Tab-separated table of C-alpha atoms in Angstrom:
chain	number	residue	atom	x	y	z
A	202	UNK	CA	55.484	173.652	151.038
A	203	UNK	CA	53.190	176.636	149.853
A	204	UNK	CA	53.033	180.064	151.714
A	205	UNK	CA	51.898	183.322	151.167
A	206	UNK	CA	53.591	186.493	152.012
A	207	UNK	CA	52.645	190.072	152.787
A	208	UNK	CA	52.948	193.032	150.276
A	209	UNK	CA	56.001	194.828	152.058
A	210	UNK	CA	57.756	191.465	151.757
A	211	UNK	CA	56.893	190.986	148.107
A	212	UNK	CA	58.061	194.574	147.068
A	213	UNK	CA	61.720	194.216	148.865
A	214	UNK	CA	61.841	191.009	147.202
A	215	UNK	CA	61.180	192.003	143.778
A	216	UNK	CA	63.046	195.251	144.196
A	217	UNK	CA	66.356	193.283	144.995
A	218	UNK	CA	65.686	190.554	142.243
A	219	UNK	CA	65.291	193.513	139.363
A	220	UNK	CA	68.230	195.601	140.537
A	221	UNK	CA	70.513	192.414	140.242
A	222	UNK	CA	70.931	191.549	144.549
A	223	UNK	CA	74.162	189.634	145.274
A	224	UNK	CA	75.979	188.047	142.557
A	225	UNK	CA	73.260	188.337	140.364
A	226	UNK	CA	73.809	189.003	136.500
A	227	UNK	CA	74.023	187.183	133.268
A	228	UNK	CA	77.228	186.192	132.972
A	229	UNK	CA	78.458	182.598	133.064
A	230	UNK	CA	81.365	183.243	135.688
A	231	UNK	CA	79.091	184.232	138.459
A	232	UNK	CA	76.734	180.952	137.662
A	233	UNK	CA	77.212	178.911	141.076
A	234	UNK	CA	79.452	175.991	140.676
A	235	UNK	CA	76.660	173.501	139.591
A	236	UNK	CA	75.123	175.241	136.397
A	237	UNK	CA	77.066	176.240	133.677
A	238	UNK	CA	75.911	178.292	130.877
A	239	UNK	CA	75.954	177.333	126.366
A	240	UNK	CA	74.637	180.297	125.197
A	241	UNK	CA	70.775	180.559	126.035
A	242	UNK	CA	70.590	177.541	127.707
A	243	UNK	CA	71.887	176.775	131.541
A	244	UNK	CA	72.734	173.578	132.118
A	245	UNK	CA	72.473	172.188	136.145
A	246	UNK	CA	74.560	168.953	137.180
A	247	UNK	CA	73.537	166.996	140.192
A	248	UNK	CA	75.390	163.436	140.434
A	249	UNK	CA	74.133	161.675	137.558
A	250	UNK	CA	71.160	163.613	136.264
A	251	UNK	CA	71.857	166.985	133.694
A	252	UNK	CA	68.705	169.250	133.538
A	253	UNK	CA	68.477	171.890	131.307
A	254	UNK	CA	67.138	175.310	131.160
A	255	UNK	CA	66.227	178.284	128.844
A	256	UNK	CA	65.824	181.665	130.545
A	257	UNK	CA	64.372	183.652	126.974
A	258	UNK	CA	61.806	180.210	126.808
A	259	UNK	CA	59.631	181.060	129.842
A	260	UNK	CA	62.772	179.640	132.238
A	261	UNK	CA	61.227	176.242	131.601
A	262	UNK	CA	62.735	172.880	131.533
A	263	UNK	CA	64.156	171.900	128.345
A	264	UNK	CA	66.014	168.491	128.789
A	265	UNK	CA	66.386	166.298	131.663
A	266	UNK	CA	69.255	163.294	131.637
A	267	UNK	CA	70.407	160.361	133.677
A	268	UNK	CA	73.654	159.252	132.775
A	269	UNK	CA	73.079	160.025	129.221
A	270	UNK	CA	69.436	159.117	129.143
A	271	UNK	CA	66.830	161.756	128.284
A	272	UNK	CA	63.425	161.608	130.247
A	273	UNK	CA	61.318	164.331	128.826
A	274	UNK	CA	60.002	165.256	125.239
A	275	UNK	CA	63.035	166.325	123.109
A	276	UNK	CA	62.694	170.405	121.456
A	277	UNK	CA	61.628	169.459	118.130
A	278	UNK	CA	60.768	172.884	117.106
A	279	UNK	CA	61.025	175.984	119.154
A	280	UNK	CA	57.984	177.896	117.917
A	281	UNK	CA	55.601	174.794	119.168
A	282	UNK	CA	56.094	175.738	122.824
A	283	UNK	CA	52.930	174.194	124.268
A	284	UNK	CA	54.730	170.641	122.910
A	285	UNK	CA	57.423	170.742	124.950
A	286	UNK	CA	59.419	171.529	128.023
A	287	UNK	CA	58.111	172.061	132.139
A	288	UNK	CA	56.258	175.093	132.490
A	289	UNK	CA	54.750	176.959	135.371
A	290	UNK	CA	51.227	177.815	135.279
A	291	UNK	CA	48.240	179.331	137.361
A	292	UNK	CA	45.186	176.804	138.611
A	293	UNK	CA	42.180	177.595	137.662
A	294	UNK	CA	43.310	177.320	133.977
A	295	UNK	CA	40.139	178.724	133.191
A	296	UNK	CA	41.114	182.188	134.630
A	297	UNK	CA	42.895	182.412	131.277
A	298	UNK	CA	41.926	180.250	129.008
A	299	UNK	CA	43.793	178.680	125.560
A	300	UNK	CA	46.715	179.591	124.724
A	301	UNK	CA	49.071	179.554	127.967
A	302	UNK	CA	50.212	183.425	129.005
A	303	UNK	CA	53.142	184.195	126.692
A	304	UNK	CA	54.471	186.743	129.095
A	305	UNK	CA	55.018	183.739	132.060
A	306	UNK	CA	54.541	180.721	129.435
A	307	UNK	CA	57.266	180.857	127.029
A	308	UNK	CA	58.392	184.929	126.822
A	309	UNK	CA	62.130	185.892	128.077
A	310	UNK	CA	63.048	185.427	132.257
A	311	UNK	CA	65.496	187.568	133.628
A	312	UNK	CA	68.476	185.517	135.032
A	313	UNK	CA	70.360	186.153	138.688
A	314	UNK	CA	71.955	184.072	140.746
A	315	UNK	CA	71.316	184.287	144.674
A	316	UNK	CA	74.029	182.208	146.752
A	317	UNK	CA	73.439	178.438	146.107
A	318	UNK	CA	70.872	179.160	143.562
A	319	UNK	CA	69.834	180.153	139.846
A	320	UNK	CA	66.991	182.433	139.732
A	321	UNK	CA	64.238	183.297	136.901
A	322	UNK	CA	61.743	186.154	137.006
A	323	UNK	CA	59.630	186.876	133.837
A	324	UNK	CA	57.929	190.341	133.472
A	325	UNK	CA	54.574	190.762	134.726
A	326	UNK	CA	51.475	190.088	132.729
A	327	UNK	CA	49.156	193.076	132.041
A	328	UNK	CA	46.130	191.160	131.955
A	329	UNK	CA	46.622	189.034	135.260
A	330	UNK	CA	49.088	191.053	137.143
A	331	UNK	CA	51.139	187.578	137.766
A	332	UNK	CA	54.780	187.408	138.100
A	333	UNK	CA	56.743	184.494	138.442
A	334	UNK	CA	59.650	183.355	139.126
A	335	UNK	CA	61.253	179.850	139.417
A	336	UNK	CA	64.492	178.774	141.218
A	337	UNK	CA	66.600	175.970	140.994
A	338	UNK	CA	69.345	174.189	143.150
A	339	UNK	CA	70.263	170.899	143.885
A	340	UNK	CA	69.342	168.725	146.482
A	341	UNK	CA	70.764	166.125	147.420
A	342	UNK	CA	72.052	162.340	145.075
A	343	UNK	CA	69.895	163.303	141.754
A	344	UNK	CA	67.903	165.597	143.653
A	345	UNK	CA	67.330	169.001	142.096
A	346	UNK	CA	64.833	171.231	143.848
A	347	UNK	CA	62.558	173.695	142.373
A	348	UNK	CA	61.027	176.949	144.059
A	349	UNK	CA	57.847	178.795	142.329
A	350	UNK	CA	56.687	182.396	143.260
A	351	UNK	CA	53.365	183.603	141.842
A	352	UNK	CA	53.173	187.418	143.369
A	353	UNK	CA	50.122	189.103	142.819
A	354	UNK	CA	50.970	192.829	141.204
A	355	UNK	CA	47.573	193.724	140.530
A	356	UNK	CA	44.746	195.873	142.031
A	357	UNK	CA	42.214	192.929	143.506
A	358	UNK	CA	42.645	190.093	145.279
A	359	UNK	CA	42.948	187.017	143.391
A	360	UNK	CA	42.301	183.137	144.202
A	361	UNK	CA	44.664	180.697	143.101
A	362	UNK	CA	47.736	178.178	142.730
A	363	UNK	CA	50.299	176.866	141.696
A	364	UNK	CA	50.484	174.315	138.436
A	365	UNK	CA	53.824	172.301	137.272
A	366	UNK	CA	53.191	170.952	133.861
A	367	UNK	CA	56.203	168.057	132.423
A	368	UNK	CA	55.553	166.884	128.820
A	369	UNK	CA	56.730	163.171	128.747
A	370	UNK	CA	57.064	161.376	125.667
A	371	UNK	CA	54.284	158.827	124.257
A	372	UNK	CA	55.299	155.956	126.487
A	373	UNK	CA	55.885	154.394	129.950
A	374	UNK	CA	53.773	154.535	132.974
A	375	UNK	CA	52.727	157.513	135.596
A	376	UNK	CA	51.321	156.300	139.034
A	377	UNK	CA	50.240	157.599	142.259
A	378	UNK	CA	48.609	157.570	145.717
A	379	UNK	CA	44.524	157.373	145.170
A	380	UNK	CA	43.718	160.638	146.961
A	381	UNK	CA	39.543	161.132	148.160
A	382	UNK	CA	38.268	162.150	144.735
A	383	UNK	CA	36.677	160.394	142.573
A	384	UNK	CA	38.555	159.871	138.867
A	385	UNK	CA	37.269	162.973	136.627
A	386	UNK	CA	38.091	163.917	132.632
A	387	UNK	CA	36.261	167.562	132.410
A	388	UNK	CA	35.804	168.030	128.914
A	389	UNK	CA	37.955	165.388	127.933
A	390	UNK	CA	38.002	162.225	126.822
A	391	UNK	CA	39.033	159.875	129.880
A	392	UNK	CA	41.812	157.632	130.074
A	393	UNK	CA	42.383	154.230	130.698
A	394	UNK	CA	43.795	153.842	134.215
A	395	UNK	CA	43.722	151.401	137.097
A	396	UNK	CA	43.543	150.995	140.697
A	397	UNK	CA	46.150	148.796	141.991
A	398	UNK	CA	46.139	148.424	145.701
A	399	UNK	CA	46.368	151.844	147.203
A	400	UNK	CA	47.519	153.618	143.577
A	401	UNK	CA	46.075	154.980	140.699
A	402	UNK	CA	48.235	153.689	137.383
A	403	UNK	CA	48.725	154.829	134.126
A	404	UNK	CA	50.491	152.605	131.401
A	405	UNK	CA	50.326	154.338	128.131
A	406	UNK	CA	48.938	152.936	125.023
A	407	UNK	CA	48.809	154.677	121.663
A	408	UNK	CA	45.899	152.154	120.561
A	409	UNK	CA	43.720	154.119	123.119
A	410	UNK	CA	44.896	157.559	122.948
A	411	UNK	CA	42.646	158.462	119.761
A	412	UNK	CA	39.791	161.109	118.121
A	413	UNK	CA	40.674	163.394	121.037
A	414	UNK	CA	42.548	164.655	123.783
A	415	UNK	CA	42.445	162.081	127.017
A	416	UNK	CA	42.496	163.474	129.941
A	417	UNK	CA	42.467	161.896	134.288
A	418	UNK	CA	42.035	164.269	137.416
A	419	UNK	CA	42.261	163.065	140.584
A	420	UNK	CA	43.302	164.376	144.462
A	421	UNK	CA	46.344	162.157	145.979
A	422	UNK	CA	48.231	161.368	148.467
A	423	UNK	CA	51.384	161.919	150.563
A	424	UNK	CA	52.632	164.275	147.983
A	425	UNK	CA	54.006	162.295	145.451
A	426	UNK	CA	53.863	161.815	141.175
A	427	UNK	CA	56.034	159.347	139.303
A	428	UNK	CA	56.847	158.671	135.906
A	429	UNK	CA	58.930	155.300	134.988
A	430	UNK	CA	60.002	154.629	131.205
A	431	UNK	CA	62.958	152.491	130.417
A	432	UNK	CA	64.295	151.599	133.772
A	433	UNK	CA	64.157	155.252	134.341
A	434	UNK	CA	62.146	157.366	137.536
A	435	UNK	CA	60.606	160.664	137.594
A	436	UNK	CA	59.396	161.000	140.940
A	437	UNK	CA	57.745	165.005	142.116
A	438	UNK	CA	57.807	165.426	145.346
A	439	UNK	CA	55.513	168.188	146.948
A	440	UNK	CA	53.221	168.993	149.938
A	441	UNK	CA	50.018	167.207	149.899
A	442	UNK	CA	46.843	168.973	149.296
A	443	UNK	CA	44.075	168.150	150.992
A	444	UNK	CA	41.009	166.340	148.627
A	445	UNK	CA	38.607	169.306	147.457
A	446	UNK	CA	41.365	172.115	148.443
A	447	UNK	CA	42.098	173.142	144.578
A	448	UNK	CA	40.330	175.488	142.342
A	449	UNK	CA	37.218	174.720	141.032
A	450	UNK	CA	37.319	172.260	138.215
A	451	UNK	CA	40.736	171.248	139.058
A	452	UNK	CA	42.176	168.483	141.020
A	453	UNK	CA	45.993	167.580	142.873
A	454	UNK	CA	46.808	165.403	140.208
A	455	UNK	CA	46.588	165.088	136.902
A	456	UNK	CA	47.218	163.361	133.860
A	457	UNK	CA	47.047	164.533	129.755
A	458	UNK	CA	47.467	162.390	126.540
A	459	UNK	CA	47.643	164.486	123.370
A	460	UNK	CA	45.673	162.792	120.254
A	461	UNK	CA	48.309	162.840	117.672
A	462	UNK	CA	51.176	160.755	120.787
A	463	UNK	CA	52.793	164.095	120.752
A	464	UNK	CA	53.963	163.683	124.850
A	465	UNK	CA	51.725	163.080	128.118
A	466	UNK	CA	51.505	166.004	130.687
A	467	UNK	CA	52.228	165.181	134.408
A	468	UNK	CA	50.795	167.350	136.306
A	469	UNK	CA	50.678	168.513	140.052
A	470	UNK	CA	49.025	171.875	141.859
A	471	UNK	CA	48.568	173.006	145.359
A	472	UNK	CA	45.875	174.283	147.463
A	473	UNK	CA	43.626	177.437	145.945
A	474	UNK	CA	44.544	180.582	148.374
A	475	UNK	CA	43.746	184.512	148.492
A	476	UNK	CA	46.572	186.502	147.711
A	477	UNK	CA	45.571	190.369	148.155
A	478	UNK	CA	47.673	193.304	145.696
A	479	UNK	CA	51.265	192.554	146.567
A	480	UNK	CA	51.090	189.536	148.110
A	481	UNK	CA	52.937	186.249	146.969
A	482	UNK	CA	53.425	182.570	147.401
A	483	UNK	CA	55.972	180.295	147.194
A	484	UNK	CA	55.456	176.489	146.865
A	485	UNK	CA	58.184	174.014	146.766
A	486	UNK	CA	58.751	171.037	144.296
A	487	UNK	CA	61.638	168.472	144.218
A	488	UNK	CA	62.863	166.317	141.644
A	489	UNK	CA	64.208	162.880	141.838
A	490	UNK	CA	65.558	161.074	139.050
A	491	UNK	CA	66.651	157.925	139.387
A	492	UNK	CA	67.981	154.692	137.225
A	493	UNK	CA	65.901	151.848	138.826
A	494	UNK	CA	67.995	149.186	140.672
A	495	UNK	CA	68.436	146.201	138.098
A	496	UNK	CA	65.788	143.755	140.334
A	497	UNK	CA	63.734	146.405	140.205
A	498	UNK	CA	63.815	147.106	136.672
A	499	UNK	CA	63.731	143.738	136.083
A	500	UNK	CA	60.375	143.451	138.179
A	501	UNK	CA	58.826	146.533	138.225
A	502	UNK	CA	55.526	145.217	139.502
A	503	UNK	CA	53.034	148.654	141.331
A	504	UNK	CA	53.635	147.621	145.133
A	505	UNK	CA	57.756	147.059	144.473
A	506	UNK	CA	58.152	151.026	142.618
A	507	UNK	CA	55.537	152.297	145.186
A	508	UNK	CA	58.228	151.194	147.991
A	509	UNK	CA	60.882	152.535	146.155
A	510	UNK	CA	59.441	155.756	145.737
A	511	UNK	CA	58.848	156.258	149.465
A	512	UNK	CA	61.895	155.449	149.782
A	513	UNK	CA	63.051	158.491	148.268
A	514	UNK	CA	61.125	160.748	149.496
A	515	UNK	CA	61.466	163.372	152.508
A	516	UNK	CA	62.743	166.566	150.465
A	517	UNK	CA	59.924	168.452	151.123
A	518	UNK	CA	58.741	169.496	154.971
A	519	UNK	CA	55.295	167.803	155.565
């Protein structure tokens, strides 16, 4: 769910987050009883699934497990921060270009805690007067549940939304309800996908991921990504945005292959809005990780994972 909020509401807010409100401070002991914390990284435990997370590396996602397993792209080397990790960003890209905003991107987040959950707020960027911060609590068997706030700190109003980007490794397949778009690239090369029944499918192949960047866009439907590799599940869950709601050049879903098999981005982004000086939103995305039941793995045909899936689902008020 995305909302906006009013400018008296985003100044208490912030005011109790940077003077520490509750329990919150750095230290491991006051951590709620799901995350511990290894130095600079926090480490959240849900039934099965471990995710990791590093507050001074733009509070993104570092590591997600099942049982052992890891989904995303491993850290190979810290520096190369646009290879790696889940990141927060603000739709229309174009507002800012190439690279990502260090300051919200990969820059230090303050840590508190708040109750039942860990909470991240970077600093706010000079040049777009964005703050953000990103919360995280479980939700559920495997469930882990993710709150973003973009609040608006600057002097005009500004149009936008919410982004999630996950870099998965070179491999496996990303699928999806077709939404009322039709299948886009923008200045990319496109990929190779399919339309299976009521879904738009992505199976990865490094023999067609080459010269250039490949790159799908698309709106969905019912508010749903997933990502299955190994017997393992990915699934997003978020509100559904209606088809031609998003920023300009943008769409609900989307779908990156780096040339050089470096990961694939899964991407997801809510409806454009108007936030006036002060004023913030919050949107709402839940995890779900999952080892596939062994028929299932065993027969992983579209329609079979598609009814898993929904299965799943219902995190996230509609």
């Amino acid at each position: 769910m995305i909302k906006r909020y009013s400018l008296i509401a985003a100044l208490v807010l912030a005011t109790l987050a940077m003077t520490g409100c509750g329990k919150g401070n750095e230290e491991a002991a006051d951590l709620p009883h799901f995350c511990t914390q290894d130095g600079s990284r926090l480490l959240i435990k849900q039934g099965k699934v471990r995710m990791e997370i590093m507050p001074k590396v733009g509070g993104r996602i570092s590591s997600l497990k099942y049982a052992g397993h890891e989904i995303l792209v491993p850290i190979v080397d810290l520096d190369k921060v646009t290879d790696w990790g889940t990141v927060l960003w603000s739709s229309p890209q174009s507002d800012w270009g190439w690279p990502p905003i260090d300051v919200l991107d990969n820059k230090p987040y303050r840590l508190t805690t708040e109750d039942d959950r860990v909470v991240l707020m970077s600093e706010i960027d000079p040049r777009t007067g964005y703050q953000f911060t990103k919360t995280y609590r479980p939700n559920g068997d495997d469930r882990i549940l993710i709150e973003y706030r973009i609040t608006n700190h600057s002097n005009e109003s500004k149009n936008l939304a919410p982004l999630e980007v996950t870099r998965l490794p070179s491999s496996g397949s990303l699928f999806f309800p077709s939404g009322d778009s039709e299948i886009s690239s923008g200045l990319f090369y496109s990929l190779d996908v399919q339309t299976v029944d009521e879904l738009t499918w992505f199976d990865y192949d490094r023999k067609k991921i080459r010269t250039d960047h490949h790159k799908m866009m698309q709106d969905g439907k019912e508010g749903w990504m997933a990502y299955v590799d190994q017997g393992y599940l990915l699934v997003k869950e978020f509100s559904d945005s209606p088809a031609g709601t998003t920023a300009k050049g943008e769409s609900e879903i989307e779908i990156f292959a780096h040339v050089e098999h470096i990961f694939i981005e899964m991407k997801q982004q809510a409806s454009i809005q108007t936030l006036a000086p002060g004023e913030h939103l919050d949107w709402v995305v839940v995890w779900h990780v999952k080892k596939l039941p062994e028929d299932l793995a065993e027969n992983p045909t579209p329609q079979a994972l598609a009814a898993y899936v929904r299965s799943l689902l219902g995190s996230v008020a509609r």
